[in-house]
PDB file of C-alpha atoms in Angstrom:
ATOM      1  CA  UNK A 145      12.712 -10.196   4.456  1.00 71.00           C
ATOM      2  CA  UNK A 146      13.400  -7.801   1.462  1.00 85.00           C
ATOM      3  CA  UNK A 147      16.087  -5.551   2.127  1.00 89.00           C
ATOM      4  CA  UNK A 148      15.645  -1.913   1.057  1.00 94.00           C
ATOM      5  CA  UNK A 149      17.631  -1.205  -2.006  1.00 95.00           C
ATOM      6  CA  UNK A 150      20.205   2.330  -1.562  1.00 96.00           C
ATOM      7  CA  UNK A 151      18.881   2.405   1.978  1.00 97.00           C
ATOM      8  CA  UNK A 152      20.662   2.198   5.195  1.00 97.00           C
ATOM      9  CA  UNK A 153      18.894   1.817   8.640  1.00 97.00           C
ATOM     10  CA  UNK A 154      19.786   1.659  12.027  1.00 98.00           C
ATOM     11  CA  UNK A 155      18.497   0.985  15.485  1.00 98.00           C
ATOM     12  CA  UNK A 156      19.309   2.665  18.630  1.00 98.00           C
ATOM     13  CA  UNK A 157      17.964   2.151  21.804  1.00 98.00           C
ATOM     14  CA  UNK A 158      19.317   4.069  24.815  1.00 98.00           C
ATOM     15  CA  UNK A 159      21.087   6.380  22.261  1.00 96.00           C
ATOM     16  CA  UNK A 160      23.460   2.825  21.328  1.00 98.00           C
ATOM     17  CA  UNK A 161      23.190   1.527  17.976  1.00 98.00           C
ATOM     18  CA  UNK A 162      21.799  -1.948  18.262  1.00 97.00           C
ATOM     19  CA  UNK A 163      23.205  -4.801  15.827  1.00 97.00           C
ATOM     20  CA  UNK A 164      20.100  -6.347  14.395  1.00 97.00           C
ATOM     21  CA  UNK A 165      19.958  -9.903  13.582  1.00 97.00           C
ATOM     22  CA  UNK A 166      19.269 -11.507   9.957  1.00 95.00           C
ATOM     23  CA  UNK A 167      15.556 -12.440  10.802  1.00 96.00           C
ATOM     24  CA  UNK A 168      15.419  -8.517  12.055  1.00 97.00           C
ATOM     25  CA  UNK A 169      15.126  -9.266  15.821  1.00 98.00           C
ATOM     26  CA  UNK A 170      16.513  -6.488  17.948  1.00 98.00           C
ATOM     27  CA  UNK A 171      15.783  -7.250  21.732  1.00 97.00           C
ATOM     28  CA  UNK A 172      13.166  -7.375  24.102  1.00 96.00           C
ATOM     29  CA  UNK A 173      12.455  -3.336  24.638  1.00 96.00           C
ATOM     30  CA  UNK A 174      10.493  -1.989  27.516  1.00 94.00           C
ATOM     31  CA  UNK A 175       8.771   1.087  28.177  1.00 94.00           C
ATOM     32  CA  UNK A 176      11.797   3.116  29.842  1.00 94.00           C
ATOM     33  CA  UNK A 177      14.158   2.555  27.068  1.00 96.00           C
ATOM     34  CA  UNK A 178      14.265   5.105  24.567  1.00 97.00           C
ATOM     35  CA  UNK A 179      13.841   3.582  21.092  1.00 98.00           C
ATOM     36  CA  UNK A 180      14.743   4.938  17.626  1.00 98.00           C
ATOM     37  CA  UNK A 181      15.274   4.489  13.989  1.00 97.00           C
ATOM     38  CA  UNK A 182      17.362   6.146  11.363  1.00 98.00           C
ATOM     39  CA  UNK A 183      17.103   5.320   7.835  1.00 98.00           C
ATOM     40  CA  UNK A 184      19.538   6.968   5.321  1.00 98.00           C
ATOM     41  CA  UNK A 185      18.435   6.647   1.999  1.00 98.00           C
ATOM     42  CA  UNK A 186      21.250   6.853  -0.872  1.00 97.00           C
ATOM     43  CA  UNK A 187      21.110   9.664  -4.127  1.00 95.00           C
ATOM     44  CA  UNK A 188      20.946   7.457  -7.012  1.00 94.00           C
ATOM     45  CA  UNK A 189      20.877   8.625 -11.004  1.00 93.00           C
ATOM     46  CA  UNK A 190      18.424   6.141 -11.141  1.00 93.00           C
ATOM     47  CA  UNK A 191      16.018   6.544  -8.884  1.00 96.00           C
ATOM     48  CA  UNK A 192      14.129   9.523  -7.226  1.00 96.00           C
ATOM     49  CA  UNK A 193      12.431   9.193  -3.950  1.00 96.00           C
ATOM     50  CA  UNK A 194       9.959  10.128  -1.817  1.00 97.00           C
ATOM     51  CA  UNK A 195       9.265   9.007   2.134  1.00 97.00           C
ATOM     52  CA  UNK A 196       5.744   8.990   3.164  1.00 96.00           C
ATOM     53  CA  UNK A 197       3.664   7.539   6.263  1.00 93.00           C
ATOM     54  CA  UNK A 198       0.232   6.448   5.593  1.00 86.00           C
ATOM     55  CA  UNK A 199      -1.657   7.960   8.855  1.00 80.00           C
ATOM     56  CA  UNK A 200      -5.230   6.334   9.848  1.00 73.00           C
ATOM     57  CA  UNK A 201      -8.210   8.722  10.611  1.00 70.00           C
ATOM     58  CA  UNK A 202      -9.840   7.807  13.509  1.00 67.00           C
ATOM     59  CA  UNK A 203     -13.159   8.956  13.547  1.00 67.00           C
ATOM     60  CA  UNK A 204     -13.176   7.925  10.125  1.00 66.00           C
ATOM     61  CA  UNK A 205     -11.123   5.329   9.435  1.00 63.00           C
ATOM     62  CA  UNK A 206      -9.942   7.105   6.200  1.00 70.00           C
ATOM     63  CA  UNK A 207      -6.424   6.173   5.300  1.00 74.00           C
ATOM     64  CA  UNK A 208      -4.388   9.341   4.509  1.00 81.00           C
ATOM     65  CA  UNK A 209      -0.629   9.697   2.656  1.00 88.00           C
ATOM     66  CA  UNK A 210       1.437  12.369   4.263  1.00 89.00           C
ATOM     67  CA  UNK A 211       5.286  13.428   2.826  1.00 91.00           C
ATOM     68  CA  UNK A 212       8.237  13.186   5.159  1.00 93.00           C
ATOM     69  CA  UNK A 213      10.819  15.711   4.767  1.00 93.00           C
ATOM     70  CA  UNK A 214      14.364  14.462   5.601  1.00 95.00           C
ATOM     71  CA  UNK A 215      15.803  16.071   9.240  1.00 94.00           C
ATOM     72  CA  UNK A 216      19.553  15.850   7.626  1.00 94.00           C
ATOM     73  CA  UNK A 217      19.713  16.299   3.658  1.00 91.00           C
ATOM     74  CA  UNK A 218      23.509  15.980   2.006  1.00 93.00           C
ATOM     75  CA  UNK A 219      24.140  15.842  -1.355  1.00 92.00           C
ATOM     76  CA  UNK A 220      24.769  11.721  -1.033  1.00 95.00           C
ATOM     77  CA  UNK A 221      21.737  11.262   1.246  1.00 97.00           C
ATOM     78  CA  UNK A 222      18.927  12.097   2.766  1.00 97.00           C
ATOM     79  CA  UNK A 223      18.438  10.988   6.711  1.00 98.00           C
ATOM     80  CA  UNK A 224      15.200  10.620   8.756  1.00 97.00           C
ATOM     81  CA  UNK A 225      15.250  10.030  12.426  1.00 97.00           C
ATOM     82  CA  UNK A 226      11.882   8.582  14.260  1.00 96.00           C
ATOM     83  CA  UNK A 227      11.828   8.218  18.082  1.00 97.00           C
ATOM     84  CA  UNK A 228       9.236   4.735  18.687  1.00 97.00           C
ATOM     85  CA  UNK A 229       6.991   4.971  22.099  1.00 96.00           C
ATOM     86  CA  UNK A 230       6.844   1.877  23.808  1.00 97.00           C
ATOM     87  CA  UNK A 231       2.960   0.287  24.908  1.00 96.00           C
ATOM     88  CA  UNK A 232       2.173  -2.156  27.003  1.00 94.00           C
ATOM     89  CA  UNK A 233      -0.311  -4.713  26.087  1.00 90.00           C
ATOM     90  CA  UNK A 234      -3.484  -5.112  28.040  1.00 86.00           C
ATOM     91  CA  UNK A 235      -3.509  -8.777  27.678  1.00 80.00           C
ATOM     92  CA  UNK A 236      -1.204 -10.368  28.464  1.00 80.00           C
ATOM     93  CA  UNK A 237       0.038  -7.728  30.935  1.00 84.00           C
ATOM     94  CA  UNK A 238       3.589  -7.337  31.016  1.00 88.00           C
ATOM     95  CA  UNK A 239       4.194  -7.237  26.551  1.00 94.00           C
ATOM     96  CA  UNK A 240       5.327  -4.120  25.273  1.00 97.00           C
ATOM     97  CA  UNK A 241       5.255  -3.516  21.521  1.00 97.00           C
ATOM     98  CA  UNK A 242       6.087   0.012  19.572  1.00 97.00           C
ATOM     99  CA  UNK A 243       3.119   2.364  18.783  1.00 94.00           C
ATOM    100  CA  UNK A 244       2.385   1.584  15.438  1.00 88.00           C
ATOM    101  CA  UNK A 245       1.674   5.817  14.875  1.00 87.00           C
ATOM    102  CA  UNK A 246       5.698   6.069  15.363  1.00 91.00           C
ATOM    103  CA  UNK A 247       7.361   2.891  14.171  1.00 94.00           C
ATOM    104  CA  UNK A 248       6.805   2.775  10.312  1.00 93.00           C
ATOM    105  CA  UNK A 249       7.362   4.278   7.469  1.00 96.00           C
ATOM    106  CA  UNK A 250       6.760   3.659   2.947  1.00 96.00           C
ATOM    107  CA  UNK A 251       9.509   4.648   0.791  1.00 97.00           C
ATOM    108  CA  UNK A 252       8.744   5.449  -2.401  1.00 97.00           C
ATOM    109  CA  UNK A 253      11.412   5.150  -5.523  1.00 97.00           C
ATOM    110  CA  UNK A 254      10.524   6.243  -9.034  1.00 97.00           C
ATOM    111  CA  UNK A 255      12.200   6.445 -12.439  1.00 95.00           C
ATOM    112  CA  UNK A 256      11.139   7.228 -15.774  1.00 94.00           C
ATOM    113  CA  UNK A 257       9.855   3.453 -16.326  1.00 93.00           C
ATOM    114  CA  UNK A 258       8.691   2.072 -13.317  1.00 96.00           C
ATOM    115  CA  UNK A 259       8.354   2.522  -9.290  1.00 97.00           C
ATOM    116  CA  UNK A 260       8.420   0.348  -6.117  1.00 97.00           C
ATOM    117  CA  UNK A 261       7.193   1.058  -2.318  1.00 97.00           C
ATOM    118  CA  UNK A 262       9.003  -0.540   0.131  1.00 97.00           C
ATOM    119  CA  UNK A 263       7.262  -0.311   4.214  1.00 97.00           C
ATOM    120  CA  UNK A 264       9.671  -0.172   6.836  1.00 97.00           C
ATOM    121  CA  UNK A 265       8.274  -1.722  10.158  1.00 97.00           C
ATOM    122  CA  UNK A 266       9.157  -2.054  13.763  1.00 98.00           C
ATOM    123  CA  UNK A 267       6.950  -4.935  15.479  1.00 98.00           C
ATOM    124  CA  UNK A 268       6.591  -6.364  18.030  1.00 98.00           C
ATOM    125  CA  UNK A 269       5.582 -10.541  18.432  1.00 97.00           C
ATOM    126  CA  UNK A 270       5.145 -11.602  22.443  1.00 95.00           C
ATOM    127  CA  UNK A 271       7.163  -9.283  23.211  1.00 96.00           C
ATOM    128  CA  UNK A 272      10.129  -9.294  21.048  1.00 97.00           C
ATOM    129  CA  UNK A 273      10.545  -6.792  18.589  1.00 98.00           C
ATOM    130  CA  UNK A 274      12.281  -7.197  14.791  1.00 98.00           C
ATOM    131  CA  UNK A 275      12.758  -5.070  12.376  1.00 98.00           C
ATOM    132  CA  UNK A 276      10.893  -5.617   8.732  1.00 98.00           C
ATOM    133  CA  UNK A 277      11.184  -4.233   5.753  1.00 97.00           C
ATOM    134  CA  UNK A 278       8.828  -5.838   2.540  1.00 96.00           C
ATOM    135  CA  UNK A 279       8.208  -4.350  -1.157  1.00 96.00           C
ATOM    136  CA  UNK A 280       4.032  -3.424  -1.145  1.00 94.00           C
ATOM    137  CA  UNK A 281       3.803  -2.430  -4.704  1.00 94.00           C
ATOM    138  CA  UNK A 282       5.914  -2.172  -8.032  1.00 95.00           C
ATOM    139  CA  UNK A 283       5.785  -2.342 -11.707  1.00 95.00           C
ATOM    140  CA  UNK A 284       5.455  -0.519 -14.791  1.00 96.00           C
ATOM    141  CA  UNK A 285       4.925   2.965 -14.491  1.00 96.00           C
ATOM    142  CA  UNK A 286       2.628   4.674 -17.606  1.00 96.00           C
ATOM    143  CA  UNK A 287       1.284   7.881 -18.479  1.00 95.00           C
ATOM    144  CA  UNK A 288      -2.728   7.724 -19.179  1.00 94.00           C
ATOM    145  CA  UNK A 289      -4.349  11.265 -20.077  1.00 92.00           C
ATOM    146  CA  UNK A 290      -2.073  13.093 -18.140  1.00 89.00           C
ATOM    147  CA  UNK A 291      -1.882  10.899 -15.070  1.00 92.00           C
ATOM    148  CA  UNK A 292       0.024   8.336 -13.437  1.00 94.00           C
ATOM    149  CA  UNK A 293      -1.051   4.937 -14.264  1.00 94.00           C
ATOM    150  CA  UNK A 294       0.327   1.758 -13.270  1.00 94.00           C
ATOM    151  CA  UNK A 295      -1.328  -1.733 -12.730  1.00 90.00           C
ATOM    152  CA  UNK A 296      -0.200  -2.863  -9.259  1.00 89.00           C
ATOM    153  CA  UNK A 297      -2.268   0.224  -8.245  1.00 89.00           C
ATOM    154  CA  UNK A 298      -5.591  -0.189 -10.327  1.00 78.00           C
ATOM    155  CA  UNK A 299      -7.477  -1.711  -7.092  1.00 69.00           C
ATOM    156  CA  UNK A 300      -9.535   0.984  -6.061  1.00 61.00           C
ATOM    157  CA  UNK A 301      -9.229   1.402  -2.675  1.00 68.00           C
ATOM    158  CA  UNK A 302      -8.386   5.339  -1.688  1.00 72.00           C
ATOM    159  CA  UNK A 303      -4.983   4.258  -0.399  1.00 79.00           C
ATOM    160  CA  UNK A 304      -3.790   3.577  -4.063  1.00 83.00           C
ATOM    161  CA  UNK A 305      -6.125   6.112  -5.924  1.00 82.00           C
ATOM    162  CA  UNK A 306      -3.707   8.613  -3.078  1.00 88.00           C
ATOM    163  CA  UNK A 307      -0.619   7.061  -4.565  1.00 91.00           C
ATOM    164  CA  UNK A 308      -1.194   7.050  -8.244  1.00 91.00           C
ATOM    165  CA  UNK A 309      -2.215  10.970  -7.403  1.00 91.00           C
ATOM    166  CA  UNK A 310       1.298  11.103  -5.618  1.00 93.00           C
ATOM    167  CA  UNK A 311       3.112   9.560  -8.725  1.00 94.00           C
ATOM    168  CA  UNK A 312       1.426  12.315 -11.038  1.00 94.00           C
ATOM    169  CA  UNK A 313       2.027  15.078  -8.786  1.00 93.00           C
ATOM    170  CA  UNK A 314       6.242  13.973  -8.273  1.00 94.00           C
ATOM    171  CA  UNK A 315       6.581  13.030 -12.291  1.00 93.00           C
ATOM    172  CA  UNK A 316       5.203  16.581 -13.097  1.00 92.00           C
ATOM    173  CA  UNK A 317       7.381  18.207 -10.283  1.00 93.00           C
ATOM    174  CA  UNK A 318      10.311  16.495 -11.155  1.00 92.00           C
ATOM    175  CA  UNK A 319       9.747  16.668 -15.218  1.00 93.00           C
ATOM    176  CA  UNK A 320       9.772  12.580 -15.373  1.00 94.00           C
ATOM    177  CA  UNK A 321       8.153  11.525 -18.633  1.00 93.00           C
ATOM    178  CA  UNK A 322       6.592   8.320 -18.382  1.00 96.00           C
ATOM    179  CA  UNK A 323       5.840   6.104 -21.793  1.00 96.00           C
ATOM    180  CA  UNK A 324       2.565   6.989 -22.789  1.00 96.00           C
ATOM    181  CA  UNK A 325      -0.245   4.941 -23.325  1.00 96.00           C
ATOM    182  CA  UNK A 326      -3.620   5.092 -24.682  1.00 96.00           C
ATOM    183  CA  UNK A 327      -7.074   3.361 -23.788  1.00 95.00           C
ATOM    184  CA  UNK A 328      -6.710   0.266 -25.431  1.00 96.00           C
ATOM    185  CA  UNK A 329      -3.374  -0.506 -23.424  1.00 96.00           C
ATOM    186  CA  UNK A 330      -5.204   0.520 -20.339  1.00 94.00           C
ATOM    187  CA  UNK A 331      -7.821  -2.190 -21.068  1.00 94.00           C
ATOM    188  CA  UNK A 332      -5.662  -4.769 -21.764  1.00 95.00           C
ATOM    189  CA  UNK A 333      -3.293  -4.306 -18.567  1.00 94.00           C
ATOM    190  CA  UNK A 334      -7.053  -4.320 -16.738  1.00 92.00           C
ATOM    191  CA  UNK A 335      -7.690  -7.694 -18.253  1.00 93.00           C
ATOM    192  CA  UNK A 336      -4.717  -8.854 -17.746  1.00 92.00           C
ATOM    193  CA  UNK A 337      -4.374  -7.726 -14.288  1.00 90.00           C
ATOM    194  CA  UNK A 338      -7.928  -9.528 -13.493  1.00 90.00           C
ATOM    195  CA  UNK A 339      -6.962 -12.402 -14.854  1.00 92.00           C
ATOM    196  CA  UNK A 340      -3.802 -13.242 -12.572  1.00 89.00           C
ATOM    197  CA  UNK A 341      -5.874 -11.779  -9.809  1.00 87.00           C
ATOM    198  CA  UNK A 342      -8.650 -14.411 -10.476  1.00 88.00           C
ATOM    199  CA  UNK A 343      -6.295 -17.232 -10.697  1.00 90.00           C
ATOM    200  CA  UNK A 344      -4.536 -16.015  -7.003  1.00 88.00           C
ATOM    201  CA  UNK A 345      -8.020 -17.368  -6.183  1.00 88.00           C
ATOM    202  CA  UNK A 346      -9.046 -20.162  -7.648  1.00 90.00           C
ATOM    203  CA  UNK A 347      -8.175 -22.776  -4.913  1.00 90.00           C
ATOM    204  CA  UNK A 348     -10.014 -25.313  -7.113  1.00 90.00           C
ATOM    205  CA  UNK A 349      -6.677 -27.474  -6.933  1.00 90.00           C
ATOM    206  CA  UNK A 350      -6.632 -27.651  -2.828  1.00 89.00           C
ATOM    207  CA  UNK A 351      -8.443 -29.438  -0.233  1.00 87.00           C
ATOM    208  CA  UNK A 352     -11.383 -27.846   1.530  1.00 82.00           C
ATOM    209  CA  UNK A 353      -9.219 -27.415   4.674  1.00 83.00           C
ATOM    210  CA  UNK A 354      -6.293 -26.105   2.835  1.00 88.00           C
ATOM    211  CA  UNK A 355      -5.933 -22.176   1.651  1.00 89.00           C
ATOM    212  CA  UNK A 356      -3.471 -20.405  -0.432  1.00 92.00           C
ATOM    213  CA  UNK A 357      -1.457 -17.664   0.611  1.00 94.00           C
ATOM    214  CA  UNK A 358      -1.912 -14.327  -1.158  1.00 94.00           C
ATOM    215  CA  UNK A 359      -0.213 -11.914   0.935  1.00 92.00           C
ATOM    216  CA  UNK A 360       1.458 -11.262   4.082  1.00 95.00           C
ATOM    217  CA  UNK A 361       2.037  -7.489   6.113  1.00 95.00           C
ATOM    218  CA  UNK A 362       4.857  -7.088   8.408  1.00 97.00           C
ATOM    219  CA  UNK A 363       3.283  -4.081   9.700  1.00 95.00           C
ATOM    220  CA  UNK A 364      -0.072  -5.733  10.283  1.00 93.00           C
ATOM    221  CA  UNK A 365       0.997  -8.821  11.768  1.00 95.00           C
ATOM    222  CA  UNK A 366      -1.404 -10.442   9.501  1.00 93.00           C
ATOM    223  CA  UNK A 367      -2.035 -11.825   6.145  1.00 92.00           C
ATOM    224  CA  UNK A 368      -5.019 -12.946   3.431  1.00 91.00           C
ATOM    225  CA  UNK A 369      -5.309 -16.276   2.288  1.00 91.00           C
ATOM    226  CA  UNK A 370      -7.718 -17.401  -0.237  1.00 90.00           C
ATOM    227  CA  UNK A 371     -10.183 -19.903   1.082  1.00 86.00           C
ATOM    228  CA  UNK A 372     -13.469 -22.298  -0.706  1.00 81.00           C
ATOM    229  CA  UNK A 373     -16.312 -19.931  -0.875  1.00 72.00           C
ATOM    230  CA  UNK A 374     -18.221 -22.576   1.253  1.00 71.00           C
ATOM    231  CA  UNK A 375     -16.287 -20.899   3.899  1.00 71.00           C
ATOM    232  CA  UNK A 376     -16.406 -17.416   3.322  1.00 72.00           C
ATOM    233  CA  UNK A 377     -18.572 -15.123   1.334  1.00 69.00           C
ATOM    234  CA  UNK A 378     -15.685 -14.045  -0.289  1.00 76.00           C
ATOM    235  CA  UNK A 379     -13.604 -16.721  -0.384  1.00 82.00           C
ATOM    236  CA  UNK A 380     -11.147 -14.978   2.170  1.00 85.00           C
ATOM    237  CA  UNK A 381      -9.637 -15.433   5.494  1.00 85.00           C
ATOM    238  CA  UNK A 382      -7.456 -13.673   7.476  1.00 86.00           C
ATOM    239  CA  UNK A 383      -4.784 -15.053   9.979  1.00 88.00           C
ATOM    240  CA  UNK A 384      -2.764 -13.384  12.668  1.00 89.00           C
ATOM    241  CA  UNK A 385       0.956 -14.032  13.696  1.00 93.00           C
ATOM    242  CA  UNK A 386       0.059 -15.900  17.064  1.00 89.00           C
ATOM    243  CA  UNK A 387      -1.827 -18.819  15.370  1.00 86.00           C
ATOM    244  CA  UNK A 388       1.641 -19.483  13.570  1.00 88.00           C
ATOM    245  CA  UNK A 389       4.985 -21.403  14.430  1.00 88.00           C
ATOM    246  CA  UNK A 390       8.101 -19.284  14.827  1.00 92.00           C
ATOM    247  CA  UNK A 391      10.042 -19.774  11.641  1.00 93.00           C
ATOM    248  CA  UNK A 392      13.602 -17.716  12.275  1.00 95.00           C
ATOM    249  CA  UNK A 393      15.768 -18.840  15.494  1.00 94.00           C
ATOM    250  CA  UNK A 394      14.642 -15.448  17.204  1.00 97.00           C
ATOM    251  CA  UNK A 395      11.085 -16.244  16.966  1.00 94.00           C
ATOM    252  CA  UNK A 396       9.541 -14.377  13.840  1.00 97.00           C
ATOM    253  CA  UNK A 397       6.579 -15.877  12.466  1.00 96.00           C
ATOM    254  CA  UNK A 398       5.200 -14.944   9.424  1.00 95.00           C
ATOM    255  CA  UNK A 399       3.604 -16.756   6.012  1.00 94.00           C
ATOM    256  CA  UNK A 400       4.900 -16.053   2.570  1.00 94.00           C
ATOM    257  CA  UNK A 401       2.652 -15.584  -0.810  1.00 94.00           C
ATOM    258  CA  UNK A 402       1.992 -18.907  -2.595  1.00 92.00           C
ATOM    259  CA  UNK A 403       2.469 -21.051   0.285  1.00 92.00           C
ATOM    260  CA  UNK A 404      -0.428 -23.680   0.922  1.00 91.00           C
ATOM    261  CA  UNK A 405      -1.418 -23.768   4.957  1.00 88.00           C
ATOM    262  CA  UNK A 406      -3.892 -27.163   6.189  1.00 86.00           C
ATOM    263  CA  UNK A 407      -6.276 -25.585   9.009  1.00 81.00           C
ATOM    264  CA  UNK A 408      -8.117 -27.543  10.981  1.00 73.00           C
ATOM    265  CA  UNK A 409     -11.352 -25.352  11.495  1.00 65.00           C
ATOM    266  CA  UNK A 410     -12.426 -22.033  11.112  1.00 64.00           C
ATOM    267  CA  UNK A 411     -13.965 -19.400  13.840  1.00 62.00           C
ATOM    268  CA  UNK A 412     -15.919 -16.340  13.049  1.00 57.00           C
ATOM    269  CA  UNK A 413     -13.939 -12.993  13.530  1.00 52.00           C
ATOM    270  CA  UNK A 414     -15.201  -9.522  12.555  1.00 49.00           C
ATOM    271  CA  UNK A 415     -16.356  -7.594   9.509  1.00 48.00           C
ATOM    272  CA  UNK A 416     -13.305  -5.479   8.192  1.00 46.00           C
ATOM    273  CA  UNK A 417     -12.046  -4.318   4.947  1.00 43.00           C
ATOM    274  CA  UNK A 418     -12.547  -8.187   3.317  1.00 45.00           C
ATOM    275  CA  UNK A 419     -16.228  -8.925   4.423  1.00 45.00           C
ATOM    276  CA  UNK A 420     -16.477 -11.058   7.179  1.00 45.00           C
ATOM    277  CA  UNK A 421     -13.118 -12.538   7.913  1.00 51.00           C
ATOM    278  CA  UNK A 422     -12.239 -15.420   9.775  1.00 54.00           C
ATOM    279  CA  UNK A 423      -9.156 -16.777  11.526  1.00 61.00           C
ATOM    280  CA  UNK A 424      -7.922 -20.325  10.771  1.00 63.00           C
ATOM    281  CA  UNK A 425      -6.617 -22.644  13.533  1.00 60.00           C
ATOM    282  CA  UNK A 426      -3.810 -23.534  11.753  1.00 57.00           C
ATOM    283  CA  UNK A 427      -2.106 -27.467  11.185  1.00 54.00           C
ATOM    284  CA  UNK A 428       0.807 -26.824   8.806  1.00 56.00           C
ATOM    285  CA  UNK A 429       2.549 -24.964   6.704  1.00 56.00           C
ATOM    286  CA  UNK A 430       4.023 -26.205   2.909  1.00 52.00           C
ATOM    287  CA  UNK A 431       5.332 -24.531  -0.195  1.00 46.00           C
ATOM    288  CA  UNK A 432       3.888 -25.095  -3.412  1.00 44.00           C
TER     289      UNK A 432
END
């Protein structure tokens, strides 16, 4: 678990602050107790920041970035309160977990050289429910023809097209100057950029029921792994928390980039934002 740098945050459920365990895990919650979460975020010279949730269209599916304004703001912090509704699952009857609308929220920190976005998450697994918090994207932060540009957002899906637009629009508001850079360096970085993203895939060096680890969401309850292409079109699998041991004494189970997992077969799944994804029926678990 990463912990969120100048950041404070607290449970309460009932209106009592909760003590949360290392691994995150909170309790077993149930629809009549009132659960919230407060994160204060520290002032820092260094960086500047900016809360966000990323809010799902449903008709459309179209992923959209909306500001959070702070409900107490001080001149050491800024505070934001969000009360969770509890669901109940419809199988297995009798699971609750938080409504993923209320129980989340990105944190964006900026500085004249570089950024990071940290999610804040409250899940639930069979019932009990942790707290996560993971970095999603970082790095270098440029200026390119007026704009915001930074590699760990050059994938263009409209969630980080939304985010480099974000960057511009706070450096400009804020009068942050970011180095600037001109088309060659932009190529380069690309190039660059491709060619670690390539080698995240090349699973020439494992076994054809073995996959790599690329990356693993808190939030989702999920993560990719990188799979033979006699597999998968793409060469990509997904697995979900429940085909996984428990790896913290509370229960959380999770996977963490770079680790190799042995499956034992594969079973189709659905077309999502990968292709057609499948789940693995997973063996074991080992670090490279």
């Amino acid at each position: 678990m990463e912990k969120l740098p100048f950041s404070d945050i607290s449970i309460f459920v009932d209106n009592k602050k909760i003590c949360v365990d290392e691994d995150g895990f909170f309790g077993n919650i149930i629809p009549t107790n009132q659960l919230q979460f407060k994160l204060e975020i520290m002032n820092t010279n260094e960086y500047r920041t900016q809360v966000f949730k990323v809010f799902v269209d449903q008709p459309t599916m179209q992923r959209r970035i909306i500001g959070l304004e702070s409900n107490v703001t001080s001149s050491d912090s800024q505070l934001f309160v969000r009360d969770v509704s509890i669901l109940e699952s419809p199988q297995p009857q009798g699971v609750y977990y938080p409504s993923k609308r209320d129980a989340g929220l990105c944190v964006l920190f900026y500085g004249p050289a570089d950024f990071h976005i940290y999610e804040i998450a409250l899940i639930s697994q069979g019932g009990k429910f942790f707290l996560t918090s993971q970095k999603i994207y970082g790095g270098e932060c440029f200026s390119f023809e007026d704009s915001a540009f930074a590699v760990d957002l050059l994938k263009r899906n409209r969630e980080r097209i939304d985010l480099l637009g974000l960057l511009s629009i706070l450096a400009e508001k804020n009068d942050i100057k970011f180095p600037k850079i001109n088309e060659e360096d932009v190529l380069q970085m690309m190039n660059q950029s491709s060619e670690k993203e390539n080698a995240k895939l090349d699973v020439s060096d494992l076994k054809k029921n073995q996959a790599r680890i690329l990356f693993w969401s808190h939030s989702n309850l999920w993560g990719i792994v990188a799979v033979s292409q006699q597999l998968t079109e793409q060469g990509l699998a997904r697995v979900h928390w429940s085909q996984l041991a428990p790896r913290t004494k509370n229960g959380l189970a999770y996977l963490n980039p770079g680790e190799i997992i042995n499956f034992a077969t594969t079973r189709d799944a659905h077309k999502g934002l990968f292709g057609t994804s499948i789940d693995l029926e997973l063996l074991s678990i080992f670090s490279e």
